[in-house]
Amino acid sequence: MHDISDERGADDAIGPVAGDAVPTPERRPRGGDRRLDPETRRRIGRSLRVLYAGLLAQPILERFEALVAEFAARSEKESAR
């Protein structure tokens, strides 16, 4: 197993998220609360930022940009009514 470091240079490395997605019984709050604890949410967020950093750095395709602009223009036109 290897760790994925935070792209912002955090000093603590993170491991796979799958095991952290469900709190272990000793970390799970009582009363059946199934929400993720703050540390788990932070680790998932960092993992997602690392995973998608390359995708976000890629240029937007011209055709996609044109479609977004067309959609925005239509939305503005409809909201002006």
Short mmCIF file of C-alpha atoms in Angstrom, two decimals:
data_model
loop_
_atom_site.label_atom_id
_atom_site.label_comp_id
_atom_site.label_asym_id
_atom_site.label_seq_id
_atom_site.Cartn_x
_atom_site.Cartn_y
_atom_site.Cartn_z
CA MET A 1 0.00 0.00 0.00
CA HIS A 2 1.29 3.47 -0.86
CA ASP A 3 0.23 6.85 0.43
CA ILE A 4 -0.98 9.74 -1.67
CA SER A 5 0.34 13.10 -0.50
CA ASP A 6 -1.83 16.17 -0.49
CA GLU A 7 -1.04 18.32 -3.54
CA ARG A 8 -0.81 21.36 -1.26
CA GLY A 9 2.20 19.81 0.45
CA ALA A 10 0.63 18.71 3.70
CA ASP A 11 3.07 16.95 5.95
CA ASP A 12 0.77 14.02 6.61
CA ALA A 13 0.17 11.51 3.84
CA ILE A 14 -3.13 9.83 3.21
CA GLY A 15 -3.83 6.26 2.30
CA PRO A 16 -6.72 4.63 0.48
CA VAL A 17 -10.07 6.21 1.19
CA ALA A 18 -12.17 3.05 0.87
CA GLY A 19 -11.38 1.85 4.39
CA ASP A 20 -12.08 5.28 5.83
CA ALA A 21 -15.47 5.74 4.16
CA VAL A 22 -17.30 3.82 6.90
CA PRO A 23 -16.24 4.62 10.46
CA THR A 24 -15.16 1.60 12.45
CA PRO A 25 -17.45 0.65 15.36
CA GLU A 26 -15.10 2.26 17.88
CA ARG A 27 -15.06 5.55 15.89
CA ARG A 28 -18.79 5.55 15.02
CA PRO A 29 -20.92 7.87 17.16
CA ARG A 30 -23.52 6.16 19.32
CA GLY A 31 -27.18 6.16 18.42
CA GLY A 32 -26.79 4.83 14.88
CA ASP A 33 -25.48 8.11 13.45
CA ARG A 34 -23.87 7.10 10.15
CA ARG A 35 -22.41 10.49 9.20
CA LEU A 36 -18.70 10.56 8.47
CA ASP A 37 -16.49 12.05 11.13
CA PRO A 38 -14.60 15.28 10.24
CA GLU A 39 -11.23 13.54 9.84
CA THR A 40 -12.69 11.04 7.36
CA ARG A 41 -14.40 13.82 5.40
CA ARG A 42 -11.12 15.75 5.28
CA ARG A 43 -9.22 12.71 4.02
CA ILE A 44 -11.82 12.00 1.33
CA GLY A 45 -11.74 15.64 0.23
CA ARG A 46 -7.96 15.62 -0.06
CA SER A 47 -8.04 12.35 -1.99
CA LEU A 48 -10.58 13.75 -4.44
CA ARG A 49 -8.53 16.94 -4.94
CA VAL A 50 -5.45 14.83 -5.67
CA LEU A 51 -7.43 12.56 -8.00
CA TYR A 52 -8.97 15.39 -10.03
CA ALA A 53 -6.07 17.90 -9.96
CA GLY A 54 -4.81 16.77 -13.38
CA LEU A 55 -8.28 16.92 -14.90
CA LEU A 56 -8.88 20.44 -13.61
CA ALA A 57 -5.56 21.60 -15.05
CA GLN A 58 -6.50 20.52 -18.58
CA PRO A 59 -7.80 23.15 -20.99
CA ILE A 60 -11.52 23.27 -21.69
CA LEU A 61 -12.44 22.03 -25.16
CA GLU A 62 -13.61 24.82 -27.46
CA ARG A 63 -16.84 22.97 -28.31
CA PHE A 64 -17.70 22.53 -24.63
CA GLU A 65 -16.92 26.17 -23.92
CA ALA A 66 -19.22 27.19 -26.79
CA LEU A 67 -22.03 25.00 -25.44
CA VAL A 68 -21.69 26.53 -21.97
CA ALA A 69 -21.79 30.04 -23.45
CA GLU A 70 -24.88 29.15 -25.51
CA PHE A 71 -26.60 27.73 -22.42
CA ALA A 72 -25.76 30.84 -20.40
CA ALA A 73 -27.13 33.11 -23.14
CA ARG A 74 -30.38 31.12 -23.30
CA SER A 75 -30.71 31.19 -19.50
CA GLU A 76 -30.23 34.97 -19.42
CA LYS A 77 -32.76 35.42 -22.22
CA GLU A 78 -35.35 33.27 -20.43
CA SER A 79 -34.82 34.96 -17.06
CA ALA A 80 -35.30 38.40 -18.67
CA ARG A 81 -38.89 37.51 -19.56
#
